[in-house]
Amino acid sequence: MNDDQPIYVTQPSLPPLEDFYPYLEQIWENKILTNGGPFHQQLERALCEYLGVDHLALFSNGTIALVTALQAMRVTGEVITTPYSFVATAHSLLWNGIKPVFVDIDPKTLNLDPARIEAAITPQTTAIMPVHCYGNPCDVDAIQRIADNYNLKVIYDAAHAFGVQRHDGSVLKHGDLSVLSFHATKVFNTFEGGAIVCPDAKTKTRIDHLKNFGFVDELTVVAPGINGKMSEINAAFGMLQLKSVDRAIARRAEIDRMYREMLAHVPGIRCLADAGQTVSNYSYFPILVEPGYALDRDGLYDKLKTQGIYARRYFYPLITDFPMYRGMPSAQPGNLPVAASMARQVLCLPIYPNLPDEGVRRVVDVIAGGG
Ligand code: T4K
C-alpha cells in the first residue's frame, strides 16, 4: 500500500470476478431473476445454518426490512428507541406512522440503556426498537424483562450484528424479530440486502407475504405489502460471499487486535470494550477521543483526512438532531446527555479485510502523532 493511497472507513471484500461467473451462468440458464428464485431459497437456508437461527426472510435492504418488521408485528402508537444509530432506525418508525420515543444510551456499550426505558413507557407504547450498536449486544435480558412486564414487542435493529453470539448462542434469537443489513459496507454484503430473523414458520410466512405486496397466491392479497424482495443476482452473490465470510471476520479480528495494542499507549484515546459477546464480528472500530488527547474528535477527524484517511463519525449528528425529530419532547438534549456526549467523542477507524498491516500502522501513526 502506497502512503498516498486513500484509506476509507470500510471497503467491501470482493471475491475474484471469475468466481461469480458460474452463478451468473446459472441465472441466465434458468431465467428466474427474482420473486423467491433458487438462489434466494438457497441463501435463506444457508444463512439460517451459518447464523444458527431457525427462520429468516431475505430483503432488498435493511431499511425495508425494518419497515416490514414493524408491520409484521402490527406495531402502532409509540416505540422506544435509541438516538445513537444510523437514521434508518427511526425513519422506519416514521414510515409506519409511529412516534419514536428516544431514550438515552449506556456509556459503556452505547446501546439503549435498559434502566431508562421504563420511565419512557406510556399507554401508547407498543414496542421497543434497540440497536446492537457496532455489533455489541444490547442487554437483551433486561430489555426482555421490561417488554414482558409491559406486554411490549421487541424488534432489534441488528444491522451491525451479523454472526454475533453470546453465551446462549446467536444474539439474533432475542426479541420478537431481528433485522440485518447486507449493505456493501457491512461484514457480509449482497451489494444491497437485508433480512428479518424470526422465531417461527408462521411469522416468516406473514413476512414473506408482506415483502411481496401482500400476495398469498395469484388472486389473494392479505395486507398492504411492499416490494421488499431480494433479486437472484444479490442472493447468488450472497452465496459466494458466505464462502469467505469467516476469513473476512478473522482478518477484521487481527486489525481490531492491532489497533487495541497500539492505541493503548496513546493518552486520551480509548477503545470501546466488548459488551459480553462470545463471538464478535469486528464490524466497526470506534474510539473515544477524550479530553486528554491533543485534539478534539473533529480535529482528529480532519487531521486523518488531510493524510487521506477517511474515518467516520458514526453516529454524529444524533438522529434526534435531524429536523424531522428534533422538535419531539424526547429528542431534547437534556433527555439524552450520554448520547450527546458520545456523538461528540466517537470516531470509527478504518477496518476491513483488505486493509494491510501497514495501513493500520499508518492510521495509528497519525493518531499517535497528536496535535
Ligand atoms: N440500521 C442501522 C443501525 C444501520 O447502520 C443501517 C445502515 C441500517 C439500519 C439500514 O440498512 P440498509 O438499508 O443500508 O441495508 C453507510 C451505509 O449506507 C448504511 O448501510 C449503514 N447503515 C451506515 C452505517 O453506513 P454511509 O453514508 O456512511 O456510506 P458511504 O457511502 O459514505 O460509505 C462509507 C465508505 O464505505 C465510503 O467512504 C467508501 C466505502 N464504500 C462504500 C460503498 C457504498 C465502498 O468502498 N464501496 C461501496 O460500495 O452509510
XYZ file of C-alpha atoms and ligand atoms in Angstrom:
421
model
C 0.000 0.000 0.000
C 1.404 3.417 -1.011
C 1.433 6.211 1.537
C -0.779 8.363 -0.668
C -3.405 5.667 -1.252
C -6.681 6.695 0.429
C -7.933 4.575 3.324
C -11.695 4.547 3.720
C -13.617 3.574 6.848
C -14.547 0.370 5.099
C -14.300 -1.356 1.751
C -16.192 -4.441 0.598
C -14.065 -7.548 0.132
C -14.848 -8.933 -3.296
C -14.055 -12.445 -4.497
C -12.239 -12.826 -7.852
C -14.664 -11.780 -10.593
C -14.364 -15.131 -12.396
C -15.680 -16.906 -9.289
C -19.019 -15.169 -9.854
C -19.407 -16.283 -13.493
C -20.824 -19.765 -12.751
C -23.536 -18.169 -10.603
C -24.429 -15.762 -13.388
C -24.497 -18.592 -15.906
C -26.981 -20.430 -13.722
C -29.243 -17.380 -13.508
C -29.061 -16.927 -17.301
C -29.864 -20.575 -17.795
C -32.926 -20.841 -15.572
C -34.166 -17.292 -16.333
C -35.583 -16.756 -12.852
C -34.359 -13.299 -11.879
C -36.359 -12.593 -8.718
C -39.537 -13.448 -6.724
C -38.079 -16.116 -4.467
C -35.957 -17.967 -7.040
C -33.489 -20.796 -6.422
C -30.591 -18.640 -5.133
C -32.979 -16.770 -2.847
C -34.115 -20.067 -1.329
C -30.552 -21.401 -1.075
C -29.321 -18.245 0.657
C -32.155 -18.253 3.202
C -31.267 -21.843 4.156
C -27.512 -21.224 4.149
C -27.819 -18.118 6.328
C -30.067 -19.881 8.855
C -27.384 -22.530 9.177
C -24.467 -20.093 9.328
C -26.140 -17.776 11.832
C -27.664 -20.547 13.961
C -31.252 -19.290 13.623
C -34.428 -21.127 12.647
C -36.143 -18.788 10.167
C -35.017 -15.863 8.084
C -36.620 -13.832 5.277
C -34.335 -12.041 2.813
C -34.985 -8.425 1.830
C -33.818 -5.915 -0.761
C -32.216 -3.833 2.009
C -32.181 -3.432 5.783
C -34.409 -0.347 5.829
C -37.316 -2.010 4.011
C -36.808 -4.988 6.340
C -37.168 -2.682 9.386
C -40.317 -1.079 7.939
C -41.763 -4.539 7.254
C -40.781 -5.943 10.673
C -42.899 -3.248 12.341
C -45.815 -4.103 10.026
C -45.407 -7.808 10.704
C -45.706 -7.240 14.472
C -48.599 -4.775 13.926
C -46.728 -2.130 15.921
C -48.551 1.215 16.322
C -48.523 4.253 18.629
C -45.158 4.891 20.290
C -41.914 2.914 20.117
C -38.950 3.375 22.435
C -35.668 3.596 20.550
C -32.137 4.968 20.600
C -30.948 8.302 19.201
C -27.478 6.802 18.682
C -27.855 4.900 15.411
C -27.998 5.280 11.657
C -31.030 7.383 10.753
C -32.813 4.405 9.113
C -33.703 3.046 12.564
C -36.017 5.950 13.406
C -37.083 6.527 9.795
C -38.613 3.028 9.753
C -40.926 4.188 12.558
C -41.990 7.361 10.762
C -42.709 5.349 7.585
C -45.193 3.368 9.680
C -46.791 6.463 11.235
C -45.261 5.506 14.601
C -43.914 8.089 17.071
C -40.329 7.381 18.149
C -39.638 7.988 21.834
C -35.901 8.437 22.351
C -34.181 7.058 25.429
C -30.547 7.637 26.372
C -27.751 5.100 25.917
C -25.417 3.245 28.239
C -21.961 4.922 28.217
C -20.176 1.551 28.233
C -21.963 -0.185 25.340
C -23.512 2.832 23.549
C -26.712 0.756 23.358
C -30.151 1.699 24.688
C -29.902 1.920 28.495
C -32.460 -0.522 29.952
C -32.513 1.410 33.252
C -34.096 4.366 31.444
C -36.703 2.532 29.380
C -39.477 2.169 31.970
C -39.758 5.903 32.618
C -40.477 6.454 28.905
C -43.339 3.934 28.661
C -46.829 5.427 28.199
C -50.228 3.819 27.449
C -49.400 4.338 23.734
C -46.127 2.365 23.859
C -46.351 -0.897 21.936
C -42.725 -1.841 21.291
C -39.019 -1.270 21.902
C -36.581 -0.983 18.991
C -32.996 -1.246 20.307
C -29.868 -1.395 18.134
C -26.884 -3.705 18.718
C -24.607 -0.771 18.004
C -21.298 -1.697 16.261
C -22.328 -5.351 16.768
C -22.097 -5.096 20.567
C -25.110 -6.952 22.015
C -27.726 -4.972 23.920
C -28.641 -6.072 27.435
C -31.217 -8.395 25.890
C -32.237 -9.991 29.217
C -33.087 -6.687 30.901
C -34.910 -5.448 27.789
C -36.958 -8.649 27.576
C -37.948 -8.394 31.269
C -39.319 -4.900 30.680
C -41.094 -5.982 27.483
C -42.716 -8.903 29.303
C -43.854 -6.716 32.209
C -45.498 -4.165 29.924
C -46.562 -6.520 27.131
C -44.372 -4.828 24.522
C -42.861 -6.241 21.322
C -39.083 -6.063 20.862
C -37.690 -5.568 17.376
C -33.900 -5.445 17.271
C -32.152 -3.397 14.646
C -29.322 -5.910 14.232
C -27.885 -4.256 11.103
C -24.381 -4.470 12.634
C -24.747 -7.848 14.355
C -24.201 -10.442 11.601
C -22.774 -13.584 13.217
C -22.524 -12.131 16.728
C -23.016 -14.639 19.534
C -23.473 -14.543 23.294
C -23.081 -17.376 25.783
C -26.596 -18.556 24.777
C -25.980 -18.577 21.008
C -26.891 -16.111 18.279
C -27.824 -12.660 19.511
C -30.346 -12.629 16.654
C -32.605 -15.040 18.537
C -33.608 -12.418 21.082
C -36.715 -10.268 20.883
C -39.654 -10.883 18.566
C -37.679 -10.097 15.407
C -34.134 -9.068 14.451
C -33.284 -7.135 11.312
C -29.974 -7.482 9.454
C -28.402 -5.288 6.770
C -26.280 -6.733 3.964
C -25.302 -3.323 2.557
C -21.978 -3.018 0.730
C -20.377 -1.533 3.863
C -21.329 -4.479 6.108
C -19.364 -7.530 7.282
C -21.444 -9.741 4.981
C -22.804 -7.982 1.913
C -25.032 -8.701 -1.059
C -24.358 -5.235 -2.625
C -27.723 -4.151 -1.139
C -29.735 -6.509 1.025
C -31.112 -7.379 4.404
C -33.113 -9.948 6.317
C -35.587 -10.425 9.128
C -34.790 -13.214 11.565
C -37.975 -14.614 13.098
C -38.724 -17.334 15.623
C -41.357 -19.440 13.832
C -42.568 -20.506 10.397
C -45.930 -18.735 10.740
C -44.255 -15.356 11.287
C -41.911 -15.982 8.350
C -44.899 -16.726 6.114
C -46.533 -13.436 7.115
C -43.265 -11.574 6.456
C -42.908 -13.325 3.080
C -46.396 -12.102 2.138
C -45.636 -8.574 3.334
C -42.457 -8.334 1.249
C -44.366 -9.465 -1.862
C -47.153 -6.827 -1.935
C -49.267 -8.930 0.464
C -49.821 -11.694 -2.137
C -50.623 -15.145 -0.757
C -51.458 -16.625 -4.143
C -52.290 -15.344 -7.618
C -55.667 -13.976 -6.543
C -55.313 -13.184 -2.845
C -53.775 -10.123 -1.205
C -53.983 -10.173 2.606
C -52.140 -6.973 3.556
C -50.895 -3.705 2.041
C -47.468 -5.239 1.486
C -44.447 -3.705 -0.147
C -41.886 -4.880 -2.703
C -39.000 -5.900 -0.451
C -37.751 -8.924 -2.389
C -34.072 -9.672 -2.896
C -33.126 -10.372 -6.532
C -31.352 -13.524 -7.710
C -28.154 -11.578 -8.522
C -27.925 -10.345 -4.936
C -28.776 -13.754 -3.478
C -26.225 -15.503 -5.716
C -23.557 -13.021 -4.661
C -24.515 -13.745 -1.040
C -23.911 -17.474 -1.597
C -20.443 -16.666 -2.953
C -19.651 -14.203 -0.145
C -20.668 -16.686 2.510
C -17.729 -18.887 1.465
C -15.210 -16.259 2.560
C -17.002 -14.545 5.433
C -15.133 -16.454 8.174
C -11.799 -15.422 6.645
C -13.012 -11.828 6.367
C -14.062 -11.743 10.040
C -10.756 -13.352 11.113
C -8.804 -10.566 9.359
C -11.048 -7.947 10.979
C -10.219 -9.543 14.356
C -6.478 -9.136 13.646
C -6.936 -5.474 12.762
C -9.026 -4.948 15.920
C -6.234 -6.510 17.993
C -3.542 -4.361 16.337
C -5.481 -1.147 16.974
C -6.128 -2.074 20.619
C -2.464 -2.896 21.256
C -1.038 0.161 19.534
C -3.619 2.698 20.750
C -3.310 1.559 24.385
C -0.223 3.804 24.588
C -1.893 6.945 23.237
C -3.164 9.227 26.033
C -6.729 10.456 25.556
C -7.696 7.705 23.097
C -9.965 4.997 24.482
C -11.158 1.883 22.658
C -14.674 0.662 23.360
C -14.796 -2.536 25.441
C -16.747 -5.591 24.261
C -20.274 -5.984 25.603
C -20.009 -9.612 26.692
C -20.318 -11.342 23.321
C -18.579 -14.697 22.914
C -18.211 -14.249 19.141
C -17.716 -10.753 17.673
C -17.840 -9.706 14.029
C -15.473 -6.712 14.377
C -17.737 -4.714 12.095
C -16.580 -1.292 13.327
C -13.650 0.059 15.308
C -14.944 3.006 17.371
C -12.555 5.038 19.504
C -13.391 7.768 22.019
C -11.341 10.942 21.686
C -11.247 12.154 25.280
C -10.063 15.465 26.817
C -6.566 14.023 27.486
C -5.878 13.938 23.729
C -4.195 16.858 21.971
C -7.124 17.456 19.573
C -10.877 17.137 19.884
C -12.663 14.470 17.855
C -13.338 16.735 14.886
C -9.730 17.908 14.956
C -8.538 14.310 14.718
C -11.101 13.529 12.007
C -9.789 16.482 9.947
C -6.167 15.573 10.558
C -6.696 11.998 9.382
C -8.482 13.330 6.321
C -5.529 15.506 5.341
C -3.485 12.272 5.330
C -6.027 10.510 3.074
C -7.596 8.528 5.926
C -11.372 8.768 5.854
C -12.572 7.793 9.344
C -16.275 8.355 10.027
C -18.210 9.993 12.861
C -20.796 7.224 13.269
C -23.182 8.376 14.822
C -22.930 12.122 14.590
C -25.202 14.016 14.271
C -27.551 12.081 16.530
C -30.834 11.018 14.932
C -32.523 13.496 17.279
C -30.566 16.382 15.693
C -32.257 15.907 12.305
C -35.164 18.248 11.550
C -37.914 15.607 11.455
C -37.048 14.510 15.038
C -35.567 17.467 16.901
C -38.908 19.046 17.903
C -40.032 15.901 19.738
C -40.014 16.151 23.546
C -37.860 13.007 23.922
C -35.332 14.426 21.432
C -34.332 17.321 23.699
C -30.588 17.252 24.528
C -31.336 17.326 28.275
C -33.024 13.921 27.879
C -30.033 12.390 26.082
C -26.824 13.601 27.757
C -24.840 10.381 27.251
C -25.757 10.084 23.562
C -24.916 13.756 23.010
C -21.531 13.364 24.672
C -20.662 10.149 22.786
C -21.690 11.677 19.454
C -19.056 14.387 20.096
C -16.283 11.905 21.014
C -16.619 8.817 18.818
C -14.633 8.203 15.674
C -14.857 4.947 13.712
C -11.456 3.950 12.340
C -10.922 2.043 9.080
C -11.459 -1.698 9.431
C -11.959 -4.095 6.531
C -10.385 -7.374 5.401
C -8.156 -5.879 2.680
C -6.640 -3.263 4.966
C -2.987 -4.335 5.273
C -0.953 -4.098 8.497
C 0.915 -1.072 7.120
C -2.453 0.651 6.585
C -3.339 0.086 10.246
C 0.085 1.427 11.277
C -0.399 4.488 9.061
C -3.703 5.255 10.839
C -2.144 4.764 14.288
C 0.931 6.848 13.409
C -1.268 9.823 12.533
C -3.299 9.408 15.749
C -0.196 8.907 17.909
C 1.355 11.997 16.352
C -1.232 14.017 18.307
C -1.712 17.742 17.501
N -29.805 0.284 10.900
C -28.511 0.536 11.161
C -28.059 0.528 12.575
C -27.625 0.787 10.120
O -26.321 1.073 10.385
C -28.089 0.769 8.788
C -27.195 1.063 7.679
C -29.455 0.465 8.553
C -30.286 0.223 9.648
C -30.043 0.409 7.186
O -29.579 -0.703 6.442
P -29.560 -0.602 4.804
O -30.916 -0.135 4.366
O -28.450 0.342 4.435
O -29.301 -2.044 4.394
C -23.471 3.603 5.344
C -24.438 2.635 4.692
O -25.054 3.179 3.522
C -25.511 2.138 5.601
O -25.932 0.891 5.075
C -25.004 1.908 7.013
N -26.048 1.531 7.927
C -24.317 3.158 7.531
C -23.797 2.979 8.937
O -23.216 3.425 6.688
P -22.709 5.980 4.617
O -23.486 7.109 4.081
O -21.770 6.225 5.724
O -21.964 5.165 3.455
P -20.899 5.669 2.416
O -21.475 5.515 1.051
O -20.380 7.006 2.796
O -19.772 4.557 2.571
C -18.778 4.601 3.591
C -17.450 4.194 2.978
O -17.524 2.868 2.509
C -17.046 5.016 1.780
O -16.251 6.077 2.210
C -16.250 4.057 0.904
C -16.775 2.695 1.289
N -17.645 2.095 0.292
C -18.988 2.383 0.294
C -19.815 1.820 -0.654
C -21.297 2.129 -0.675
C -17.100 1.260 -0.665
O -15.866 1.029 -0.664
N -17.918 0.671 -1.574
C -19.265 0.925 -1.622
O -19.986 0.353 -2.474
O -23.832 4.923 5.070
